[in-house]
Coordinates of C-alpha atoms in Angstrom, one line a residue:
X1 CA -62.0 -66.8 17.7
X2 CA -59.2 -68.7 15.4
X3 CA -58.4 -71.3 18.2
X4 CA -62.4 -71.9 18.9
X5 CA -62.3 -73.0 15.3
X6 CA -59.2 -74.9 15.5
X7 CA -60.5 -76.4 18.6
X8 CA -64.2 -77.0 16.6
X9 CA -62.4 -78.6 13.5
X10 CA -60.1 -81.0 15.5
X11 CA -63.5 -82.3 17.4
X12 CA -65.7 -82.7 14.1
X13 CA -62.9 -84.4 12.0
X14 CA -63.2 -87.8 13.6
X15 CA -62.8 -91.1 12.3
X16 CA -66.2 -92.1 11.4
X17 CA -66.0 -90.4 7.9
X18 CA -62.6 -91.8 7.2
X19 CA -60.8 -88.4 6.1
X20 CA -57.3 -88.8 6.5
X21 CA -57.4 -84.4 6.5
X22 CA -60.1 -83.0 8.6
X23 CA -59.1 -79.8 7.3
X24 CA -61.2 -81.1 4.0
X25 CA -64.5 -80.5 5.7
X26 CA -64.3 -77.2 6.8
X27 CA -65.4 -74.2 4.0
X28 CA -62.8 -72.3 2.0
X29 CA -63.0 -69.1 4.2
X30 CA -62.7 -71.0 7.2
X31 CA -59.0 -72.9 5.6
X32 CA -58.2 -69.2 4.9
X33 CA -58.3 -67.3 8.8
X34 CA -57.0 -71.0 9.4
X35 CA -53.9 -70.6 7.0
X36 CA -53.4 -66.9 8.3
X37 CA -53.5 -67.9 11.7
X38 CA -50.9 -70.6 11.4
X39 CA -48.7 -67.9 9.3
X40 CA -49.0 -65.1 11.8
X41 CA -48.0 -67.6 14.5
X42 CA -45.1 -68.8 12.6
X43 CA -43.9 -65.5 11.3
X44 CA -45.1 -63.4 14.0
X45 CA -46.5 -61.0 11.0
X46 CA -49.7 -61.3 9.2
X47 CA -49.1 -63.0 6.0
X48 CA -48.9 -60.3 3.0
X49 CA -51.8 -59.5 0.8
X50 CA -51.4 -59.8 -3.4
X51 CA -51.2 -55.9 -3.5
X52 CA -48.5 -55.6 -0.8
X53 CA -46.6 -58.5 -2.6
X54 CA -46.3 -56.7 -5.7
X55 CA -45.0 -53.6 -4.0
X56 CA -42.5 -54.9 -2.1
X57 CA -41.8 -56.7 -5.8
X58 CA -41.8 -53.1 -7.0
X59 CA -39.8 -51.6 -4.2
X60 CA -37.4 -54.3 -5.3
X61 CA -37.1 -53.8 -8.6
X62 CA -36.7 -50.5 -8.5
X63 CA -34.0 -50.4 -5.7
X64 CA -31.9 -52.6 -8.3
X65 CA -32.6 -49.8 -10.7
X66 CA -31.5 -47.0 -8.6
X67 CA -28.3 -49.4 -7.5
X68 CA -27.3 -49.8 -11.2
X69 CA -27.7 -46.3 -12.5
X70 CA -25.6 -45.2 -9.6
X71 CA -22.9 -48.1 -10.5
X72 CA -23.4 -46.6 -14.0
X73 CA -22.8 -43.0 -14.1
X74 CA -20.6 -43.3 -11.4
X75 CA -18.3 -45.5 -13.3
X76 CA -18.5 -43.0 -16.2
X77 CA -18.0 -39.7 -14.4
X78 CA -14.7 -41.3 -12.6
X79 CA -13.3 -42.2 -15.7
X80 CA -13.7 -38.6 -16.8
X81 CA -12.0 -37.9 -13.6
X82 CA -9.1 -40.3 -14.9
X83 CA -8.9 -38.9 -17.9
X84 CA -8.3 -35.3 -16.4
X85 CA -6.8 -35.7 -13.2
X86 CA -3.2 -37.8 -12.7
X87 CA -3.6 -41.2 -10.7
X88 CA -1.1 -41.1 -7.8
X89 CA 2.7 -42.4 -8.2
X90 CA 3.1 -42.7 -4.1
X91 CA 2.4 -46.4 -3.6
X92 CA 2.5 -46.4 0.5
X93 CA -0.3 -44.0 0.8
X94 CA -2.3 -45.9 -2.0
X95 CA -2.1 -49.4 -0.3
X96 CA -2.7 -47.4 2.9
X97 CA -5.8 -46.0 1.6
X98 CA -7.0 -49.3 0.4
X99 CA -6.4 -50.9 3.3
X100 CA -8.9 -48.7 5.2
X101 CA -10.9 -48.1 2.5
X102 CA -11.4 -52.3 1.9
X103 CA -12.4 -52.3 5.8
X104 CA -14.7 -50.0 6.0
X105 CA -16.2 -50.7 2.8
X106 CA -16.7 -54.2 4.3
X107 CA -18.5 -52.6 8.2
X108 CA -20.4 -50.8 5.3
X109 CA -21.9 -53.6 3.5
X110 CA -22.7 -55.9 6.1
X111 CA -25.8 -53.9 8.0
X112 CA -27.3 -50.8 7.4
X113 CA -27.1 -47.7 9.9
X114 CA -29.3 -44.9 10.6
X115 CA -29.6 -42.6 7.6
X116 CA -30.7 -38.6 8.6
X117 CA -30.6 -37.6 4.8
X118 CA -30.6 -39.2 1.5
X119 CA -31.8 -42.8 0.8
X120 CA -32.7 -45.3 3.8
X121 CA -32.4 -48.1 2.1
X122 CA -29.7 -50.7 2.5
X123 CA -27.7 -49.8 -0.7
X124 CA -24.3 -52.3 -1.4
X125 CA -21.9 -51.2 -3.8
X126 CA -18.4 -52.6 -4.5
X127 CA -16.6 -49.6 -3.4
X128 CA -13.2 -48.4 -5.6
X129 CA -11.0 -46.3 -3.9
X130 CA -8.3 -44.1 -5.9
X131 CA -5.5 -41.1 -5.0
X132 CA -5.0 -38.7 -6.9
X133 CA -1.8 -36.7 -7.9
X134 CA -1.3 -33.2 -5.4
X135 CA -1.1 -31.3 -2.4
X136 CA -5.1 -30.3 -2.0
X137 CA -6.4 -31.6 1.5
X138 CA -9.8 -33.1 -0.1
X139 CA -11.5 -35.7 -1.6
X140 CA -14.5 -36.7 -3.3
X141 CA -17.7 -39.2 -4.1
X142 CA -19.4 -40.3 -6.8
X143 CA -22.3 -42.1 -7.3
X144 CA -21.9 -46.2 -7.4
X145 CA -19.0 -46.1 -4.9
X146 CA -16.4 -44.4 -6.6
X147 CA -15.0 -42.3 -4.4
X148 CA -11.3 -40.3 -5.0
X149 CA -8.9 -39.0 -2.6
X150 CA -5.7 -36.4 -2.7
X151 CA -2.5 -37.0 -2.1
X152 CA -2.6 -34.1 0.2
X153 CA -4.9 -35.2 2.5
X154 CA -3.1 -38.8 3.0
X155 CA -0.2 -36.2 3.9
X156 CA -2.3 -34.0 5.8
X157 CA -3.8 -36.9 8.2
X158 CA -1.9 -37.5 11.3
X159 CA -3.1 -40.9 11.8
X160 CA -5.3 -44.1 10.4
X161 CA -8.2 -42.8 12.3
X162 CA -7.9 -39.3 10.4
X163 CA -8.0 -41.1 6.9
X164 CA -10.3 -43.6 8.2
X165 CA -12.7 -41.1 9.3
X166 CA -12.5 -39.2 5.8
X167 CA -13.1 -42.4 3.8
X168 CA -15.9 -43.7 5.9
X169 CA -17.3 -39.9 5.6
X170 CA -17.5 -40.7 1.5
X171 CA -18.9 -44.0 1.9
X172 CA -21.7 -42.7 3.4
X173 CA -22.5 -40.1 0.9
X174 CA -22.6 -43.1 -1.7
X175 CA -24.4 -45.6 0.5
X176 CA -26.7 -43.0 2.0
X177 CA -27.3 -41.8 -2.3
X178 CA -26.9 -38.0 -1.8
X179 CA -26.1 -37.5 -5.3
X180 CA -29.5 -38.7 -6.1
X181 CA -31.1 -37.2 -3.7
X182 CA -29.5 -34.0 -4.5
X183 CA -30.7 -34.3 -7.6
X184 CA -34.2 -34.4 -7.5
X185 CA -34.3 -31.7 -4.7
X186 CA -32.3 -29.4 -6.5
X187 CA -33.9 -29.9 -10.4
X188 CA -31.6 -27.2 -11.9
X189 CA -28.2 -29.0 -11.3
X190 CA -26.5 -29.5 -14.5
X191 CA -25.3 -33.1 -14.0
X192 CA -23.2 -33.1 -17.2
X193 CA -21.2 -30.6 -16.0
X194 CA -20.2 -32.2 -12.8
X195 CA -16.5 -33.5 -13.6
X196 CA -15.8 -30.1 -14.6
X197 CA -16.6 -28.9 -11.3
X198 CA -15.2 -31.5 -9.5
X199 CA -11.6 -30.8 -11.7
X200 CA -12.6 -26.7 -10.6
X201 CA -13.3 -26.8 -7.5
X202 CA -10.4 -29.0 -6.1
X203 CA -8.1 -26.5 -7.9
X204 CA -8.0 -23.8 -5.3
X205 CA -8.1 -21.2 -8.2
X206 CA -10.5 -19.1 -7.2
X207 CA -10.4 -17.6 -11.4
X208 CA -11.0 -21.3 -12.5
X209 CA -13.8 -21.8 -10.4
X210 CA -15.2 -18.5 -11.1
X211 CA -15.6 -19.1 -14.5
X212 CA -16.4 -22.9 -14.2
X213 CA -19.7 -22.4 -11.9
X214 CA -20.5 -19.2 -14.4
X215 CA -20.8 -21.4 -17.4
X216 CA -22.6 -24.4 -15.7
X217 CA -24.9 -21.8 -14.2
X218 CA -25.9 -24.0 -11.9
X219 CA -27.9 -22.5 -9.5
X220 CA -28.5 -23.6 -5.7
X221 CA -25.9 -26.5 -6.5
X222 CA -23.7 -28.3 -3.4
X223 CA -20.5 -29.2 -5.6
X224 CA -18.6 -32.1 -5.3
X225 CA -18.1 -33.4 -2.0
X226 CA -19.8 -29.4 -0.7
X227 CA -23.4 -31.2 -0.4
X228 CA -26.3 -29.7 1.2
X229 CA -25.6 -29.1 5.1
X230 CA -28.0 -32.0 5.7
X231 CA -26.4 -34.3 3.5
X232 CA -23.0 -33.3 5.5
X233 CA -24.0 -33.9 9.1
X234 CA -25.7 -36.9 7.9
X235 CA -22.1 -38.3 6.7
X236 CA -20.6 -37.5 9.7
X237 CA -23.1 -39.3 11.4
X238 CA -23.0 -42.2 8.8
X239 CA -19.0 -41.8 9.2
X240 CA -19.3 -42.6 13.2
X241 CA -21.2 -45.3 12.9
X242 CA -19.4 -47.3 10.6
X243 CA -16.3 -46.3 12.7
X244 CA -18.0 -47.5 16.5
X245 CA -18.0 -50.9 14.4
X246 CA -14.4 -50.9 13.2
X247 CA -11.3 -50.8 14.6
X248 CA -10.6 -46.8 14.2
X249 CA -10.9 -44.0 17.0
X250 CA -13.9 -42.0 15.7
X251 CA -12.5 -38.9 17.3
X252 CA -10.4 -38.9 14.2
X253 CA -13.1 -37.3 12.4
X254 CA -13.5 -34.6 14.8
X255 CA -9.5 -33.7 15.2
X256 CA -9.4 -33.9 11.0
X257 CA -12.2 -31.4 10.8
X258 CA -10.3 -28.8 13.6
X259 CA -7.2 -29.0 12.2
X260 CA -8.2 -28.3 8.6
X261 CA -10.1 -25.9 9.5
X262 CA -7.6 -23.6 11.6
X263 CA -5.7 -24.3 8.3
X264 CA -8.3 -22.9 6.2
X265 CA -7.8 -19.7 8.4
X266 CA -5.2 -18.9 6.7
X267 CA -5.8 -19.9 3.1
X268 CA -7.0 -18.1 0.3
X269 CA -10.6 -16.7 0.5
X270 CA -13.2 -17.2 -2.2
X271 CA -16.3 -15.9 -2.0
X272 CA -18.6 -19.0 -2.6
X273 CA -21.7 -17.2 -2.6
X274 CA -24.9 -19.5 -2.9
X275 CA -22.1 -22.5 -3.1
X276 CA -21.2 -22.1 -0.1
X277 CA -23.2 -25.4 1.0
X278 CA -21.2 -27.2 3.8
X279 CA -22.4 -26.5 7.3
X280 CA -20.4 -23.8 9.7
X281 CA -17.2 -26.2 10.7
X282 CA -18.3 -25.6 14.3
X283 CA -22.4 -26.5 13.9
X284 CA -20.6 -29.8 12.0
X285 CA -18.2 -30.3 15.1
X286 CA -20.8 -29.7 17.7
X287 CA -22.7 -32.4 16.0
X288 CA -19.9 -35.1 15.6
X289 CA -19.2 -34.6 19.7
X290 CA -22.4 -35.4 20.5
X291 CA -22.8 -38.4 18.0
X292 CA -19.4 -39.4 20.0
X293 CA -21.0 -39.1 23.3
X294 CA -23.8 -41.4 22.4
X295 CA -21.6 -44.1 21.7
X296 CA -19.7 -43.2 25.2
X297 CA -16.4 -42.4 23.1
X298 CA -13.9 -40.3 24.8
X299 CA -12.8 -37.1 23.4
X300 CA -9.2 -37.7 23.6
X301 CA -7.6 -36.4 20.7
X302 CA -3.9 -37.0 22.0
X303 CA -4.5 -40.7 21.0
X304 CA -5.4 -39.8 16.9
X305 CA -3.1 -36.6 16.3
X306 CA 0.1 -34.9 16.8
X307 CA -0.5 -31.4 16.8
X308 CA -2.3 -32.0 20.1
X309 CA -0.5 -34.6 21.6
X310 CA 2.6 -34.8 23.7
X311 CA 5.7 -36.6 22.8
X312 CA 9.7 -37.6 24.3
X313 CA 11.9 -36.8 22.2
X314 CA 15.6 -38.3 23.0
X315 CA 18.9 -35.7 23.1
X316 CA 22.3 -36.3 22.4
X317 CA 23.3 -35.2 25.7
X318 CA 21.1 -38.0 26.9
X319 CA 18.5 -36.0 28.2
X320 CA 14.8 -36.3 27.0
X321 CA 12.6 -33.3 26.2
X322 CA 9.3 -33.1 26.1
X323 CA 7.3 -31.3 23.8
X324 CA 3.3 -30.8 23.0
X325 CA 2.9 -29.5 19.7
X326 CA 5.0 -26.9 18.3
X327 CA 6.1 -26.3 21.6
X328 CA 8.5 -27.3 24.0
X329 CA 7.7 -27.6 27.4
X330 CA 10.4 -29.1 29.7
X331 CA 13.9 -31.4 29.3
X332 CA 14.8 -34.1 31.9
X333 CA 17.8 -35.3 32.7
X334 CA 19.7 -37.9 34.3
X335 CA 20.1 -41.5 34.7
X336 CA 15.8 -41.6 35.0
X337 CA 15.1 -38.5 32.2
X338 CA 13.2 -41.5 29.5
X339 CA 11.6 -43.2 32.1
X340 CA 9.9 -39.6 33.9
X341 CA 9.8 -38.1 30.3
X342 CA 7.5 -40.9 29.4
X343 CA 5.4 -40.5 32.4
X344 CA 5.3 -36.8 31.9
X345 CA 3.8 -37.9 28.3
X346 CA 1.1 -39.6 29.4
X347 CA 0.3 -36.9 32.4
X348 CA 0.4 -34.0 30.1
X349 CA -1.7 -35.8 27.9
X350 CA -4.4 -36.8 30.2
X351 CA -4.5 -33.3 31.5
X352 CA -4.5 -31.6 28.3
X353 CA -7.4 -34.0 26.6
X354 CA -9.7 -32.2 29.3
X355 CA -9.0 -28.6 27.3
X356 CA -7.9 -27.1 31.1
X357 CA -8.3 -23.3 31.4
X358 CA -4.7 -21.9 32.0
X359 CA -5.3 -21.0 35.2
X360 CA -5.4 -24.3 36.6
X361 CA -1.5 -24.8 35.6
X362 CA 0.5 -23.6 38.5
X363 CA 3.9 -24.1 40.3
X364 CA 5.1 -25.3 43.7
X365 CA 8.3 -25.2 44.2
X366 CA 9.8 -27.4 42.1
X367 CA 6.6 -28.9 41.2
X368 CA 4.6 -28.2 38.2
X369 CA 1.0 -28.4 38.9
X370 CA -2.5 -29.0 37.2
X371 CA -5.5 -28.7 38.7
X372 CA -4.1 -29.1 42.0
X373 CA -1.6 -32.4 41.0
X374 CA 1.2 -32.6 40.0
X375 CA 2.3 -33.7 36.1
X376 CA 6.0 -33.6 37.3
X377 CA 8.8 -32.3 39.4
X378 CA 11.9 -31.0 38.5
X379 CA 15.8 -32.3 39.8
X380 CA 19.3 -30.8 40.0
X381 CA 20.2 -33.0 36.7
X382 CA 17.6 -31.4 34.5
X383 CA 19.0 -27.8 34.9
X384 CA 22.9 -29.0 34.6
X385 CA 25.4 -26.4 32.2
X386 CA 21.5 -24.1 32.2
X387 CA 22.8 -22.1 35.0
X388 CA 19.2 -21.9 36.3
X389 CA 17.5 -23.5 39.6
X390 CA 15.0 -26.4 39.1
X391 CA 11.7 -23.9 40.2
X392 CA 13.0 -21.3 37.5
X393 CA 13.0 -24.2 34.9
X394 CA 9.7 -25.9 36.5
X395 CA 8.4 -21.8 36.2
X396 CA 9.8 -22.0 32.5
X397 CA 7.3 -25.2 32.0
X398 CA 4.2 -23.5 33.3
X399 CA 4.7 -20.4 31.0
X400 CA 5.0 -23.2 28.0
X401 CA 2.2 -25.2 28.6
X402 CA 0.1 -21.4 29.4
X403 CA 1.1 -21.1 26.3
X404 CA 0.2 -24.5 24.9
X405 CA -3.5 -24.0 26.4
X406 CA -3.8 -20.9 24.8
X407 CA -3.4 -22.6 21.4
X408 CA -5.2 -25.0 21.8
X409 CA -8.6 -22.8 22.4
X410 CA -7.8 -21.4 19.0
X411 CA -7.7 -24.2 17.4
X412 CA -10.2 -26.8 18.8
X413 CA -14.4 -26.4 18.8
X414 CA -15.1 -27.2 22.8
X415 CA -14.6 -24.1 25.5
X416 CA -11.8 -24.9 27.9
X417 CA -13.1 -26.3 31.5
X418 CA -11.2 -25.0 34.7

């Protein structure tokens, strides 16, 4: 119907009346579908109505509100936090930390990613990154993009990627607002009390923190960085994203998570009660590996730790041993023990990223076997002044990496595969 009256107007508006516009003929509500039409065709969406104007002006202005009281009582919770807790002297790990942090912070400003919980919006802040003095594996956000990191768990990580993976993991509770949100679904949280918490709950005194929740009474509360379990799958899945568009191995996030939590195993137990707020480790894992699936990323955790990768490590007698772990699994020797070593590395790890069942590592001779190929074979100069044969030490080697495998099944979230 619009281009019948486009069509209409352009043959009416001739010269013979002498209007330079012919659009000045046509009646007021005919200019209007005219205007929208032209709008619609430039835009490709409708044009907005007064009402939906002033919301969006609205929406607007209050998104600028919500971005400044963040900025605000984030800025005056961390330097409480300051004031309490001892900044760092260990300079390395503090320029490391910004250097990831200022790169992710960057991937985090630039576009906004799917949010499962908290705020959807697309909210900036200029993010501040600071390490704090001690051992505890943790760290922490606040509101506004102040977020605060141990020295223990820059000395926990055993790579970029595992830091990386932690800091983008805090970025997304601040960009993604979970304090906020947290805060209107759980009414009864005594915000006041919060750097009191933070300062109790990172303490590992299970007295201190006792008493601290006791006086804040605050009931139904996730605790510093122990949000709801929504808000803590949706920052591992914030966390991924922001790491598919940087430069850091996402699995990172997945090997950090497993190895602190074998860890945990053994630490002391407090009873959290209702507190107890972060997901079961293994729901959160099970999550995170199919997150990395999605985004076709290879679980290979050999290339973002140490505890489950395999290394060379040179000899003084020249040989080269080669090690997974804790554990030692076999020593090569003569004039090619670096260059078979090395291979033996990259075998063992390729095998090993797969989570084998130990019944797949068998011998042949002098041949040690995994799932039917062999990782390496063993020589005369290997077994020199050892007064064993070359199967006895390749027999030696399966019994080690049995062993290896059997680890491993305690200490990772994925069932081994024959």
């Amino acid at each position: 119907m619009i281009s019948a009256i486009l069509a209409l107007s352009q043959v009416t508006a001739t010269p013979i009346h002498h209007h330079d516009d012919w659009r000045s003929e046509l009646p007021p509500q005919v200019l209007d579908l005219i205007a929208q039409q032209e709008q619609t065709s430039t835009t490709g969406e409708p044009p907005a109505t007064d009402k939906e104007q002033e919301k969006a002006k609205k929406d607007q202005e209050r998104h600028k509100r919500d971005i400044e009281n963040d900025i605000k009582e984030g800025k005056e919770i961390a330097e409480l936090v300051e004031k309490e807790l001892k900044l760092s002297q260990d300079k390395d790990a503090e320029a490391k930390l910004q250097a990831i942090g200022a790169e992710l912070a960057e991937i985090a400003n630039q576009a906004p990613v799917d949010v499962t919980w908290g705020d959807g919006r697309f909210n900036q802040f200029q993010y501040q990154f600071k390490l704090l003095e001690g051992d505890d594996v943790n760290a922490f956000s606040l509101p506004g993009g102040y977020i605060f990191f141990y020295d223990g768990l820059i000395k926990f990580a055993e790579s970029d990627d595992e830091i990386a993976a932690v800091v983008a993991h805090e970025i997304s509770h601040a960009a993604f607002r979970h304090m906020a949100t947290l805060r209107r679904e759980q009414a009864k949280m005594s915000w006041a009390a919060l750097p009191a918490i933070l300062a109790a709950a990172f303490s590992r005194n299970p007295e201190v923190i006792s008493g601290t929740l006791t006086a804040a009474s605050l009931t139904n509360q996730a605790f510093a960085s122990g949000w709801s379990v929504d808000a803590e799958k949706s920052a591992d899945y914030g966390a991924v994203q922001y790491m598919v568009k940087s430069r850091y191995n996402a699995v990172g996030m997945l090997t950090f998570m497993e190895r602190l939590a074998f860890r945990d195993r053994f630490a002391p137990k407090i009873d959290w009660g209702i507190y107890a707020s972060h997901p079961p480790s293994e729901q959160r894992a099970s999550s995170i590996m199919k997150q990395l699936a999605k985004y076709d990323i290879p679980v290979k955790r050999s290339a973002v730790t140490t505890t489950y990768s395999a290394r060379s490590i040179p000899q003084e007698n020249g040989n080269y041993e080669l090690w997974f772990g804790n554990t030692k699994v076999y020593s090569f020797g003569g004039a090619e023990a670096k260059e078979r070593a090395a291979l033996a590395v990259i075998t063992l790890n390729n095998y090993l990223d797969t989570l084998p069942a130990s019944y797949t590592v068998q011998t042949s001779g002098k041949e040690l076997l995994g799932r039917g190929r062999v990782m390496f074979t063993g020589r005369a100069e290997d077994v020199i002044g050892r007064q064993i044969s070359p199967e006895e030490a390749i027999r030696d080697a399966r019994s080690a990496l049995s062993h290896v495998i059997f680890d491993l099944s305690f200490r990772v979230w994925a069932s081994p595969r024959g």
